[in-house]
Amino acid sequence: MIADDIGVLPSGGTRTEHDAEFTAFVAAAKGDLGKTAWLLTGDAHLAAELVQDALVRTYVAWPRARQTDPLAYARRVLANSRIDMWRRRRREVLSAPASFPDSARVDESVVVEHRDELVRALARLTTRQRRVVVLRYLVGLTEREVAADLGVSVGAVKSQASRGLSLLRMHLGPLDDGESGTR
Amino acid sequence: MSQQMTPDDLWVARLRDRADEVTPDVLTDVGIVVRRGRRRRAARRASAIGGAAVLAIGIALGAAPAMRLLTDDVRPAVLPEDREVVVDTTNGTITLPLDRYFLTETEQAEVRHASALAMHECAADRGYAISDLASRSFLTPWTEPNPIGDRRFGVWWMPSAETFGYGTSGVPSNTYGVSDETGGRARTGEQRDILDECGQTPTVQQFWPDTELSEHTPDFVGLALESSAGRAALDDWDACLVTHGLYRREQGGRWDVTDGERRSNGTPAEYGDNLGPASAVVDARCKADVDLVDRLTQMVADRQAPFIAAHRSELTAIRVALDNSLDRARDYVDEHG
């Protein structure tokens, strides 16, 4: 019987080599993926689960993903996840024991307020608009890259991005310090 | 900053800075990822080896001509039930072909209930009580049918339109999964640790089998709506709405309707509340008049059929895993509920 950690993968290279490579990739990519997931979901716990799931799928496809752009692969999996289904399915894990103190400390109140505004504003976009706005403006991809990630036309990205951005701007206002949006 | 930047660019730059400031830490455990990835890859490999073994046995038994037929025809067979849709106007449910491989809403509620009991007990073992409404609601068994009905095609079921309109006001929302008030609530690291720990226990995990397919599931409803037949169905619905002073507001979502001021969802504050039940009833009647739900669900089913045929073994395995989790959930509730 072959030991689990020295199995040879069909595409060449030992499992340990691939695991080491994958682990290094995760260390470099987890910040970007975590931010994208949070912007798509508005919840850190759900985002952590989405990132984990996207990374598991990237691991399974690693021989293929590593040959091109593994970050783009993982981001594509993440952006196309059925977030609504996850939200319904795993909501109970988001529960909070009453005995815990409120985490919104006074010195973090502005951050909490801004975070709340952003979460609420993003939640007003349709799922598709939100995906496009997050990838195009907050992750900073080109229209062509967003279209490839989401499997839609560049024209669709342009229109969704334009509508989404104008809605987001309406809800968030000028974004100057101390000013808030229309809601 | 560059002087070439437009006001839009400047605002986007500020937005990006704001997002950087407020993005919370999102925890990633690479050890868990690698372990889950190995298990999933091993399962795939076992499945592939099983398929190869069947092929080898078939050839050994002299079934080569038949096997050649199997291998030559690259398109897997679509069965009649792969295109079968059930629109239940008594209970407001829609069963699309792919839905049959997943749990119904009521079954999902049973699993959530068992999982919530296990989470509650796990937290209690650590000296904490889960108290927020969303989680507590799952501790109450869901015995009544969902009064809102299926809304994947907007408001179409008349009892739901008459009672709730476009919203879900008056529904015990958390129980029926129509509200997510806890979604954005900040939590301490300690809270997350306890919840993570409990969520990863075998007692809780037994209710949540892996249901990921090897291929991303397309947005079948979206594909149907983008087709010429789908657009024609939407146009018919819109034409009916217009005769009642309403029209589609596409930028607000697939099923958003407006009278020019108020909307079915997200009416600007200066215009007051969203459109009420009377408009929802008109909307549902228009959908019935043009057979919108029947037409669209069949278009969706026709698109799901080849996908199901191509992933039948995976989907069947998922259904078995979900049935097992449902059995475990029922046993757990019997013992702990």
Short mmCIF file of C-alpha atoms in Angstrom, two decimals:
data_model
loop_
_atom_site.label_atom_id
_atom_site.label_comp_id
_atom_site.label_asym_id
_atom_site.label_seq_id
_atom_site.Cartn_x
_atom_site.Cartn_y
_atom_site.Cartn_z
CA MET A 1 0.00 0.00 0.00
CA ILE A 2 1.33 3.42 -0.93
CA ALA A 3 1.61 5.88 1.90
CA ASP A 4 -0.81 8.76 1.59
CA ASP A 5 1.86 11.45 1.46
CA ILE A 6 4.05 9.99 -1.26
CA GLY A 7 1.47 9.01 -3.85
CA VAL A 8 2.38 9.95 -7.39
CA LEU A 9 -0.13 12.14 -9.18
CA PRO A 10 -1.19 11.30 -12.73
CA SER A 11 0.12 14.61 -14.06
CA GLY A 12 3.61 14.09 -12.64
CA GLY A 13 5.18 15.33 -9.43
CA THR A 14 4.69 13.83 -6.01
CA ARG A 15 1.73 14.64 -3.82
CA THR A 16 3.99 16.26 -1.25
CA GLU A 17 5.46 18.55 -3.91
CA HIS A 18 2.04 19.54 -5.10
CA ASP A 19 0.77 20.01 -1.56
CA ALA A 20 3.71 22.26 -0.76
CA GLU A 21 3.10 24.26 -3.92
CA PHE A 22 -0.60 24.48 -3.18
CA THR A 23 0.04 25.54 0.42
CA ALA A 24 2.32 28.32 -0.77
CA PHE A 25 -0.36 29.40 -3.21
CA VAL A 26 -2.98 29.53 -0.45
CA ALA A 27 -0.68 31.60 1.76
CA ALA A 28 -0.29 34.15 -1.04
CA ALA A 29 -3.88 34.13 -2.27
CA LYS A 30 -6.00 33.83 0.85
CA GLY A 31 -6.11 37.57 1.50
CA ASP A 32 -7.40 38.40 -1.97
CA LEU A 33 -9.85 35.51 -2.00
CA GLY A 34 -11.09 36.31 1.50
CA LYS A 35 -11.76 39.92 0.55
CA THR A 36 -13.57 38.93 -2.64
CA ALA A 37 -15.66 36.38 -0.77
CA TRP A 38 -16.57 38.88 1.92
CA LEU A 39 -17.59 41.49 -0.66
CA LEU A 40 -19.75 38.89 -2.39
CA THR A 41 -21.43 37.68 0.79
CA GLY A 42 -21.16 40.48 3.36
CA ASP A 43 -20.41 37.98 6.11
CA ALA A 44 -16.99 36.90 7.31
CA HIS A 45 -18.06 33.45 8.42
CA LEU A 46 -19.84 32.67 5.17
CA ALA A 47 -16.90 34.13 3.26
CA ALA A 48 -14.53 31.78 5.10
CA GLU A 49 -16.63 28.80 4.07
CA LEU A 50 -16.81 29.97 0.48
CA VAL A 51 -13.06 30.46 0.32
CA GLN A 52 -12.49 27.04 1.82
CA ASP A 53 -14.81 25.44 -0.69
CA ALA A 54 -13.23 27.27 -3.62
CA LEU A 55 -9.79 26.22 -2.44
CA VAL A 56 -10.82 22.57 -2.07
CA ARG A 57 -12.01 22.60 -5.66
CA THR A 58 -8.82 24.33 -6.73
CA TYR A 59 -6.80 21.65 -4.90
CA VAL A 60 -8.66 18.88 -6.74
CA ALA A 61 -7.99 20.62 -10.04
CA TRP A 62 -4.46 21.69 -9.06
CA PRO A 63 -2.58 19.88 -11.87
CA ARG A 64 -4.67 21.90 -14.33
CA ALA A 65 -5.06 25.11 -12.32
CA ARG A 66 -1.32 25.50 -11.66
CA GLN A 67 -0.53 25.48 -15.35
CA THR A 68 -2.38 28.73 -15.97
CA ASP A 69 -3.41 31.14 -13.21
CA PRO A 70 -4.48 29.36 -10.00
CA LEU A 71 -5.70 32.58 -8.39
CA ALA A 72 -7.96 33.25 -11.36
CA TYR A 73 -9.19 29.66 -11.20
CA ALA A 74 -10.02 29.89 -7.49
CA ARG A 75 -11.63 33.30 -7.94
CA ARG A 76 -13.75 31.96 -10.78
CA VAL A 77 -15.00 29.10 -8.63
CA LEU A 78 -15.73 31.51 -5.82
CA ALA A 79 -17.52 34.10 -7.93
CA ASN A 80 -19.76 31.47 -9.48
CA SER A 81 -20.70 29.74 -6.23
CA ARG A 82 -24.38 29.51 -5.48
CA ILE A 83 -24.13 31.96 -2.64
CA ASP A 84 -27.85 32.15 -2.00
CA MET A 85 -28.02 28.44 -1.44
CA TRP A 86 -25.08 28.55 0.97
CA ARG A 87 -26.71 31.35 2.86
CA ARG A 88 -29.87 29.33 3.39
CA ARG A 89 -28.07 26.13 4.13
CA ARG A 90 -25.52 27.29 6.62
CA ARG A 91 -27.24 30.13 8.39
CA GLU A 92 -27.43 28.43 11.76
CA VAL A 93 -23.65 28.42 12.01
CA LEU A 94 -23.83 32.21 12.13
CA SER A 95 -25.49 32.16 15.53
CA ALA A 96 -24.14 34.23 18.38
CA PRO A 97 -24.31 33.26 22.05
CA ALA A 98 -25.98 35.99 24.10
CA SER A 99 -23.37 35.92 26.82
CA PHE A 100 -20.72 37.29 24.51
CA PRO A 101 -20.04 41.02 24.67
CA ASP A 102 -20.82 43.22 21.67
CA SER A 103 -17.81 43.15 19.42
CA ALA A 104 -18.37 46.67 18.12
CA ARG A 105 -15.99 48.47 20.44
CA VAL A 106 -16.12 52.25 20.56
CA ASP A 107 -12.77 52.72 18.82
CA GLU A 108 -13.96 50.53 15.98
CA SER A 109 -17.32 52.18 15.61
CA VAL A 110 -16.49 54.07 12.42
CA VAL A 111 -15.12 50.96 10.77
CA VAL A 112 -18.18 49.00 11.85
CA GLU A 113 -20.46 51.75 10.55
CA HIS A 114 -18.66 51.94 7.20
CA ARG A 115 -18.64 48.16 6.94
CA ASP A 116 -22.35 48.04 7.63
CA GLU A 117 -23.03 50.71 4.99
CA LEU A 118 -21.00 48.87 2.40
CA VAL A 119 -22.64 45.52 3.19
CA ARG A 120 -26.10 47.05 2.94
CA ALA A 121 -25.33 48.90 -0.27
CA LEU A 122 -23.91 45.78 -1.93
CA ALA A 123 -26.92 43.80 -0.76
CA ARG A 124 -29.16 46.11 -2.79
CA LEU A 125 -27.57 44.99 -6.04
CA THR A 126 -28.80 41.94 -7.88
CA THR A 127 -26.58 38.88 -7.57
CA ARG A 128 -25.23 39.41 -11.06
CA GLN A 129 -24.63 43.15 -10.58
CA ARG A 130 -22.88 42.46 -7.31
CA ARG A 131 -20.56 39.89 -8.86
CA VAL A 132 -19.68 42.23 -11.70
CA VAL A 133 -19.18 45.29 -9.47
CA VAL A 134 -17.03 43.37 -6.99
CA LEU A 135 -14.81 41.83 -9.66
CA ARG A 136 -14.61 44.91 -11.89
CA TYR A 137 -14.24 47.73 -9.39
CA LEU A 138 -13.25 46.25 -6.04
CA VAL A 139 -10.98 43.44 -7.20
CA GLY A 140 -9.88 45.55 -10.16
CA LEU A 141 -10.23 43.10 -13.06
CA THR A 142 -10.67 44.27 -16.63
CA GLU A 143 -14.05 43.95 -18.30
CA ARG A 144 -12.71 41.11 -20.41
CA GLU A 145 -11.43 39.26 -17.34
CA VAL A 146 -14.75 39.69 -15.54
CA ALA A 147 -16.58 38.39 -18.61
CA ALA A 148 -14.31 35.34 -18.71
CA ASP A 149 -14.70 34.69 -14.99
CA LEU A 150 -18.48 34.88 -15.07
CA GLY A 151 -19.00 33.32 -18.47
CA VAL A 152 -20.88 36.31 -19.88
CA SER A 153 -20.26 38.75 -22.72
CA VAL A 154 -18.17 41.90 -22.33
CA GLY A 155 -21.29 43.87 -23.22
CA ALA A 156 -23.18 42.30 -20.34
CA VAL A 157 -20.33 43.19 -17.99
CA LYS A 158 -20.36 46.80 -19.19
CA SER A 159 -24.09 47.21 -18.64
CA GLN A 160 -24.19 45.42 -15.29
CA ALA A 161 -21.13 47.31 -14.08
CA SER A 162 -22.61 50.64 -15.05
CA ARG A 163 -25.97 49.99 -13.39
CA GLY A 164 -24.40 48.41 -10.35
CA LEU A 165 -21.93 51.21 -9.84
CA SER A 166 -24.56 53.91 -10.15
CA LEU A 167 -26.77 52.12 -7.60
CA LEU A 168 -23.86 51.66 -5.25
CA ARG A 169 -22.97 55.32 -5.61
CA MET A 170 -26.53 56.36 -4.92
CA HIS A 171 -26.62 54.33 -1.72
CA LEU A 172 -23.15 55.16 -0.45
CA GLY A 173 -22.97 58.83 -1.38
CA PRO A 174 -19.67 60.65 -1.88
CA LEU A 175 -17.65 58.40 0.48
CA ASP A 176 -15.93 61.36 2.09
CA ASP A 177 -14.98 60.78 5.71
CA GLY A 178 -17.88 61.45 8.00
CA GLU A 179 -20.46 61.51 5.21
CA SER A 180 -22.84 58.70 4.55
CA GLY A 181 -25.09 57.60 1.73
CA THR A 182 -28.70 58.27 1.02
CA ARG A 183 -30.09 55.56 3.22
CA MET B 1 -3.43 60.33 -7.98
CA SER B 2 -3.31 60.79 -11.73
CA GLN B 3 -4.86 63.95 -13.19
CA GLN B 4 -6.37 61.73 -15.90
CA MET B 5 -8.84 60.25 -13.43
CA THR B 6 -12.52 60.95 -14.02
CA PRO B 7 -14.95 61.59 -11.15
CA ASP B 8 -16.08 57.97 -11.52
CA ASP B 9 -12.51 56.76 -11.26
CA LEU B 10 -11.97 58.87 -8.15
CA TRP B 11 -15.10 57.53 -6.52
CA VAL B 12 -14.13 53.95 -7.37
CA ALA B 13 -10.68 54.56 -5.89
CA ARG B 14 -12.31 55.82 -2.68
CA LEU B 15 -14.64 52.84 -2.71
CA ARG B 16 -11.70 50.48 -3.01
CA ASP B 17 -9.91 52.21 -0.14
CA ARG B 18 -13.07 51.98 1.94
CA ALA B 19 -13.41 48.27 1.19
CA ASP B 20 -9.78 47.70 2.18
CA GLU B 21 -10.37 49.49 5.50
CA VAL B 22 -13.49 47.58 6.47
CA THR B 23 -12.86 44.08 5.14
CA PRO B 24 -12.71 41.78 8.17
CA ASP B 25 -10.29 38.91 8.55
CA VAL B 26 -11.52 35.87 6.69
CA LEU B 27 -9.99 32.77 8.26
CA THR B 28 -8.55 30.09 6.00
CA ASP B 29 -7.22 26.79 7.33
CA VAL B 30 -5.04 25.28 4.63
CA GLY B 31 -4.81 21.99 6.56
CA ILE B 32 -8.55 21.49 6.36
CA VAL B 33 -8.55 22.46 2.69
CA VAL B 34 -5.85 19.91 1.83
CA ARG B 35 -7.52 17.12 3.80
CA ARG B 36 -10.91 17.77 2.19
CA GLY B 37 -9.27 18.09 -1.22
CA ARG B 38 -7.50 14.74 -0.82
CA ARG B 39 -10.71 13.01 0.20
CA ARG B 40 -12.59 14.46 -2.75
CA ARG B 41 -9.85 13.56 -5.21
CA ALA B 42 -9.69 10.03 -3.85
CA ALA B 43 -13.44 9.68 -4.25
CA ARG B 44 -13.20 10.86 -7.86
CA ARG B 45 -10.40 8.45 -8.60
CA ALA B 46 -12.34 5.56 -7.07
CA SER B 47 -15.31 6.47 -9.21
CA ALA B 48 -13.17 6.56 -12.35
CA ILE B 49 -11.57 3.20 -11.48
CA GLY B 50 -15.04 1.74 -10.95
CA GLY B 51 -16.08 2.89 -14.41
CA ALA B 52 -12.95 1.40 -15.97
CA ALA B 53 -13.59 -1.91 -14.17
CA VAL B 54 -17.12 -2.09 -15.55
CA LEU B 55 -15.75 -1.51 -19.05
CA ALA B 56 -13.11 -4.23 -18.63
CA ILE B 57 -15.63 -6.74 -17.30
CA GLY B 58 -18.01 -5.95 -20.14
CA ILE B 59 -15.34 -6.63 -22.75
CA ALA B 60 -14.25 -9.80 -20.96
CA LEU B 61 -17.80 -11.09 -21.09
CA GLY B 62 -17.97 -10.63 -24.85
CA ALA B 63 -20.02 -7.48 -24.71
CA ALA B 64 -17.61 -5.51 -26.85
CA PRO B 65 -20.13 -4.55 -29.56
CA ALA B 66 -22.53 -3.15 -26.99
CA MET B 67 -19.75 -1.39 -25.12
CA ARG B 68 -18.59 0.16 -28.36
CA LEU B 69 -22.02 1.65 -28.77
CA LEU B 70 -21.69 3.12 -25.28
CA THR B 71 -18.30 4.62 -25.93
CA ASP B 72 -19.08 5.84 -29.45
CA ASP B 73 -22.10 7.81 -28.33
CA VAL B 74 -20.51 10.61 -26.34
CA ARG B 75 -23.84 12.15 -25.38
CA PRO B 76 -25.31 10.43 -22.32
CA ALA B 77 -28.93 9.38 -22.60
CA VAL B 78 -31.60 11.82 -21.46
CA LEU B 79 -34.47 10.10 -19.66
CA PRO B 80 -38.07 11.34 -19.88
CA GLU B 81 -38.05 12.39 -16.20
CA ASP B 82 -35.02 14.61 -16.87
CA ARG B 83 -37.43 17.02 -18.56
CA GLU B 84 -40.32 16.61 -16.15
CA VAL B 85 -41.62 19.65 -14.29
CA VAL B 86 -44.28 19.70 -11.58
CA VAL B 87 -45.95 23.04 -10.86
CA ASP B 88 -48.11 22.44 -7.77
CA THR B 89 -50.68 25.22 -7.55
CA THR B 90 -52.11 23.76 -4.32
CA ASN B 91 -48.93 24.19 -2.32
CA GLY B 92 -47.13 26.78 -4.45
CA THR B 93 -44.17 24.54 -5.18
CA ILE B 94 -42.25 24.01 -8.40
CA THR B 95 -40.16 20.90 -8.90
CA LEU B 96 -37.66 21.20 -11.71
CA PRO B 97 -35.81 18.08 -12.86
CA LEU B 98 -32.60 18.95 -11.03
CA ASP B 99 -34.52 19.59 -7.80
CA ARG B 100 -35.20 15.86 -7.53
CA TYR B 101 -31.56 15.26 -6.70
CA PHE B 102 -31.67 17.63 -3.74
CA LEU B 103 -33.77 17.83 -0.59
CA THR B 104 -37.13 19.56 -0.63
CA GLU B 105 -37.58 22.68 1.48
CA THR B 106 -39.31 20.67 4.18
CA GLU B 107 -36.54 18.09 4.19
CA GLN B 108 -33.93 20.85 4.36
CA ALA B 109 -35.78 22.26 7.35
CA GLU B 110 -35.59 18.86 9.06
CA VAL B 111 -31.83 18.76 8.54
CA ARG B 112 -31.40 22.36 9.72
CA HIS B 113 -33.42 21.55 12.80
CA ALA B 114 -31.21 18.58 13.68
CA SER B 115 -28.08 20.61 12.97
CA ALA B 116 -29.34 23.47 15.15
CA LEU B 117 -29.99 21.04 18.00
CA ALA B 118 -26.47 19.70 17.68
CA MET B 119 -24.98 23.23 17.56
CA HIS B 120 -27.05 24.20 20.58
CA GLU B 121 -25.86 21.19 22.55
CA CYS B 122 -22.25 21.75 21.51
CA ALA B 123 -22.38 25.39 22.64
CA ALA B 124 -24.08 24.36 25.89
CA ASP B 125 -21.29 21.83 26.56
CA ARG B 126 -18.88 24.77 26.37
CA GLY B 127 -20.98 26.88 28.72
CA TYR B 128 -22.73 29.06 26.13
CA ALA B 129 -26.29 29.48 24.94
CA ILE B 130 -27.13 30.19 21.32
CA SER B 131 -29.67 32.94 21.57
CA ASP B 132 -30.13 34.89 18.36
CA LEU B 133 -33.48 34.56 16.69
CA ALA B 134 -32.32 32.97 13.47
CA SER B 135 -30.65 30.08 15.22
CA ARG B 136 -33.30 29.66 17.86
CA SER B 137 -35.95 29.44 15.18
CA PHE B 138 -34.27 26.32 13.82
CA LEU B 139 -34.76 24.71 17.21
CA THR B 140 -38.49 24.77 16.53
CA PRO B 141 -39.54 21.92 14.24
CA TRP B 142 -40.96 23.11 10.94
CA THR B 143 -44.32 21.38 10.67
CA GLU B 144 -46.26 23.70 8.36
CA PRO B 145 -45.74 24.05 4.61
CA ASN B 146 -43.95 27.20 3.51
CA PRO B 147 -46.77 29.74 3.00
CA ILE B 148 -44.77 31.86 0.56
CA GLY B 149 -44.35 29.24 -2.12
CA ASP B 150 -41.59 28.96 -4.69
CA ARG B 151 -40.44 32.40 -5.83
CA ARG B 152 -37.81 31.45 -8.34
CA PHE B 153 -40.13 32.87 -11.00
CA GLY B 154 -41.32 35.79 -8.92
CA VAL B 155 -44.80 36.10 -7.49
CA TRP B 156 -47.05 33.62 -9.32
CA TRP B 157 -48.92 31.60 -6.70
CA MET B 158 -52.17 33.44 -6.02
CA PRO B 159 -52.60 32.59 -2.29
CA SER B 160 -49.10 33.90 -1.65
CA ALA B 161 -49.64 37.04 -3.78
CA GLU B 162 -52.93 37.80 -2.00
CA THR B 163 -51.55 37.24 1.48
CA PHE B 164 -48.01 38.51 1.31
CA GLY B 165 -47.81 40.58 -1.87
CA TYR B 166 -44.26 40.97 -3.03
CA GLY B 167 -42.86 40.86 0.47
CA THR B 168 -42.97 38.29 3.18
CA SER B 169 -44.27 40.45 5.99
CA GLY B 170 -46.12 38.44 8.61
CA VAL B 171 -44.28 35.23 7.81
CA PRO B 172 -42.26 33.70 10.63
CA SER B 173 -39.33 34.76 8.54
CA ASN B 174 -36.33 33.04 10.01
CA THR B 175 -38.09 29.71 10.13
CA TYR B 176 -38.89 29.96 6.46
CA GLY B 177 -35.52 31.28 5.47
CA VAL B 178 -36.66 34.53 3.92
CA SER B 179 -34.67 36.88 6.09
CA ASP B 180 -31.04 37.03 6.97
CA GLU B 181 -30.88 39.65 9.68
CA THR B 182 -27.89 38.06 11.35
CA GLY B 183 -25.83 38.07 8.16
CA GLY B 184 -23.84 41.21 8.74
CA ARG B 185 -23.51 41.05 12.50
CA ALA B 186 -19.98 41.42 13.75
CA ARG B 187 -18.66 38.78 16.11
CA THR B 188 -15.70 38.43 18.39
CA GLY B 189 -12.89 36.05 17.63
CA GLU B 190 -14.00 33.98 20.60
CA GLN B 191 -17.52 33.68 19.22
CA ARG B 192 -16.22 32.59 15.85
CA ASP B 193 -13.92 30.05 17.46
CA ILE B 194 -16.74 28.44 19.43
CA LEU B 195 -19.03 28.37 16.42
CA ASP B 196 -16.29 27.10 14.11
CA GLU B 197 -15.40 24.40 16.60
CA CYS B 198 -19.01 23.30 16.97
CA GLY B 199 -19.63 23.51 13.22
CA GLN B 200 -16.69 21.17 12.57
CA THR B 201 -17.71 18.48 15.07
CA PRO B 202 -18.69 15.14 13.50
CA THR B 203 -22.08 15.47 15.19
CA VAL B 204 -22.86 18.59 13.15
CA GLN B 205 -20.92 17.65 10.02
CA GLN B 206 -22.93 14.42 9.63
CA PHE B 207 -25.85 16.55 8.50
CA TRP B 208 -23.94 18.39 5.78
CA PRO B 209 -22.56 16.01 3.16
CA ASP B 210 -20.56 17.37 0.28
CA THR B 211 -22.98 18.21 -2.53
CA GLU B 212 -20.60 19.87 -4.96
CA LEU B 213 -20.62 18.71 -8.53
CA SER B 214 -17.40 18.45 -10.53
CA GLU B 215 -18.76 21.07 -12.92
CA HIS B 216 -20.29 24.39 -11.99
CA THR B 217 -24.07 24.23 -12.25
CA PRO B 218 -25.18 26.79 -14.86
CA ASP B 219 -27.84 29.38 -14.11
CA PHE B 220 -30.54 27.51 -16.01
CA VAL B 221 -33.24 30.09 -15.29
CA GLY B 222 -30.97 32.84 -16.61
CA LEU B 223 -30.17 30.84 -19.73
CA ALA B 224 -33.86 30.24 -20.36
CA LEU B 225 -34.67 33.93 -19.92
CA GLU B 226 -31.92 34.96 -22.32
CA SER B 227 -33.20 32.67 -25.07
CA SER B 228 -35.51 34.06 -27.75
CA ALA B 229 -38.39 31.96 -26.41
CA GLY B 230 -37.67 33.18 -22.88
CA ARG B 231 -37.58 36.82 -23.99
CA ALA B 232 -40.86 36.31 -25.85
CA ALA B 233 -42.47 34.92 -22.68
CA LEU B 234 -41.23 37.91 -20.68
CA ASP B 235 -42.50 40.30 -23.33
CA ASP B 236 -45.97 38.69 -23.13
CA TRP B 237 -45.97 39.08 -19.37
CA ASP B 238 -44.81 42.69 -19.66
CA ALA B 239 -47.51 43.47 -22.24
CA CYS B 240 -50.14 42.21 -19.79
CA LEU B 241 -48.65 44.23 -16.93
CA VAL B 242 -48.74 47.40 -19.02
CA THR B 243 -52.50 47.09 -19.47
CA HIS B 244 -52.75 47.34 -15.66
CA GLY B 245 -50.42 50.31 -15.26
CA LEU B 246 -47.42 48.24 -14.28
CA TYR B 247 -44.27 47.27 -16.12
CA ARG B 248 -41.10 45.31 -15.65
CA ARG B 249 -38.15 47.07 -14.11
CA GLU B 250 -35.37 44.90 -15.45
CA GLN B 251 -32.54 46.69 -13.70
CA GLY B 252 -34.12 45.80 -10.36
CA GLY B 253 -33.95 42.07 -10.99
CA ARG B 254 -35.65 39.46 -13.09
CA TRP B 255 -39.05 39.81 -11.48
CA ASP B 256 -39.07 43.42 -10.34
CA VAL B 257 -42.22 45.35 -11.27
CA THR B 258 -42.98 49.07 -10.95
CA ASP B 259 -45.83 51.50 -11.53
CA GLY B 260 -43.32 54.25 -12.33
CA GLU B 261 -42.86 55.31 -8.74
CA ARG B 262 -43.26 52.41 -6.37
CA ARG B 263 -41.48 49.14 -6.99
CA SER B 264 -42.07 45.56 -5.99
CA ASN B 265 -38.79 45.82 -4.13
CA GLY B 266 -36.65 48.78 -3.07
CA THR B 267 -39.04 51.70 -3.58
CA PRO B 268 -37.21 55.02 -3.02
CA ALA B 269 -38.09 56.54 0.35
CA GLU B 270 -39.89 59.54 -1.16
CA TYR B 271 -42.51 57.26 -2.74
CA GLY B 272 -43.32 55.30 0.41
CA ASP B 273 -43.84 51.57 0.67
CA ASN B 274 -43.24 48.96 -2.00
CA LEU B 275 -46.07 47.93 -4.31
CA GLY B 276 -48.73 46.11 -2.29
CA PRO B 277 -50.64 42.82 -2.61
CA ALA B 278 -53.09 44.26 -5.18
CA SER B 279 -50.23 44.76 -7.65
CA ALA B 280 -48.78 41.36 -6.78
CA VAL B 281 -52.15 39.79 -7.59
CA VAL B 282 -52.19 41.58 -10.98
CA ASP B 283 -48.66 40.36 -11.56
CA ALA B 284 -49.59 36.75 -10.69
CA ARG B 285 -52.69 36.94 -12.91
CA CYS B 286 -50.65 38.23 -15.83
CA LYS B 287 -48.17 35.40 -15.38
CA ALA B 288 -51.07 32.93 -15.39
CA ASP B 289 -52.69 34.59 -18.43
CA VAL B 290 -49.56 34.17 -20.55
CA ASP B 291 -48.58 30.77 -19.02
CA LEU B 292 -45.31 32.30 -17.99
CA VAL B 293 -44.37 29.80 -15.29
CA ASP B 294 -45.30 26.75 -17.37
CA ARG B 295 -43.40 28.06 -20.39
CA LEU B 296 -40.31 29.08 -18.50
CA THR B 297 -40.10 26.01 -16.27
CA GLN B 298 -40.22 23.78 -19.36
CA MET B 299 -37.45 25.84 -20.96
CA VAL B 300 -35.40 25.44 -17.80
CA ALA B 301 -36.12 21.70 -17.71
CA ASP B 302 -35.04 21.31 -21.33
CA ARG B 303 -31.73 22.91 -20.41
CA GLN B 304 -31.31 20.85 -17.26
CA ALA B 305 -31.93 17.53 -19.00
CA PRO B 306 -28.57 17.16 -20.80
CA PHE B 307 -26.77 18.43 -17.69
CA ILE B 308 -28.48 15.76 -15.59
CA ALA B 309 -27.66 13.09 -18.15
CA ALA B 310 -24.01 14.11 -18.13
CA HIS B 311 -23.77 14.10 -14.33
CA ARG B 312 -26.25 11.37 -13.47
CA SER B 313 -23.88 9.23 -11.40
CA GLU B 314 -22.62 12.23 -9.41
CA LEU B 315 -26.15 13.51 -8.85
CA THR B 316 -27.35 10.08 -7.80
CA ALA B 317 -24.48 9.85 -5.30
CA ILE B 318 -25.39 13.29 -3.94
CA ARG B 319 -29.01 12.25 -3.53
CA VAL B 320 -27.94 9.11 -1.63
CA ALA B 321 -25.70 11.20 0.64
CA LEU B 322 -28.51 13.67 1.26
CA ASP B 323 -31.00 10.88 1.99
CA ASN B 324 -28.54 9.44 4.50
CA SER B 325 -28.08 12.84 6.13
CA LEU B 326 -31.85 13.21 6.31
CA ASP B 327 -32.17 9.79 7.99
CA ARG B 328 -29.48 10.78 10.49
CA ALA B 329 -31.23 14.09 11.10
CA ARG B 330 -34.52 12.35 11.85
CA ASP B 331 -32.83 9.89 14.20
CA TYR B 332 -31.02 12.74 15.94
CA VAL B 333 -34.22 14.74 16.42
CA ASP B 334 -35.96 11.64 17.78
CA GLU B 335 -33.21 11.24 20.34
CA HIS B 336 -32.44 14.86 21.17
CA GLY B 337 -35.44 16.92 20.13
#
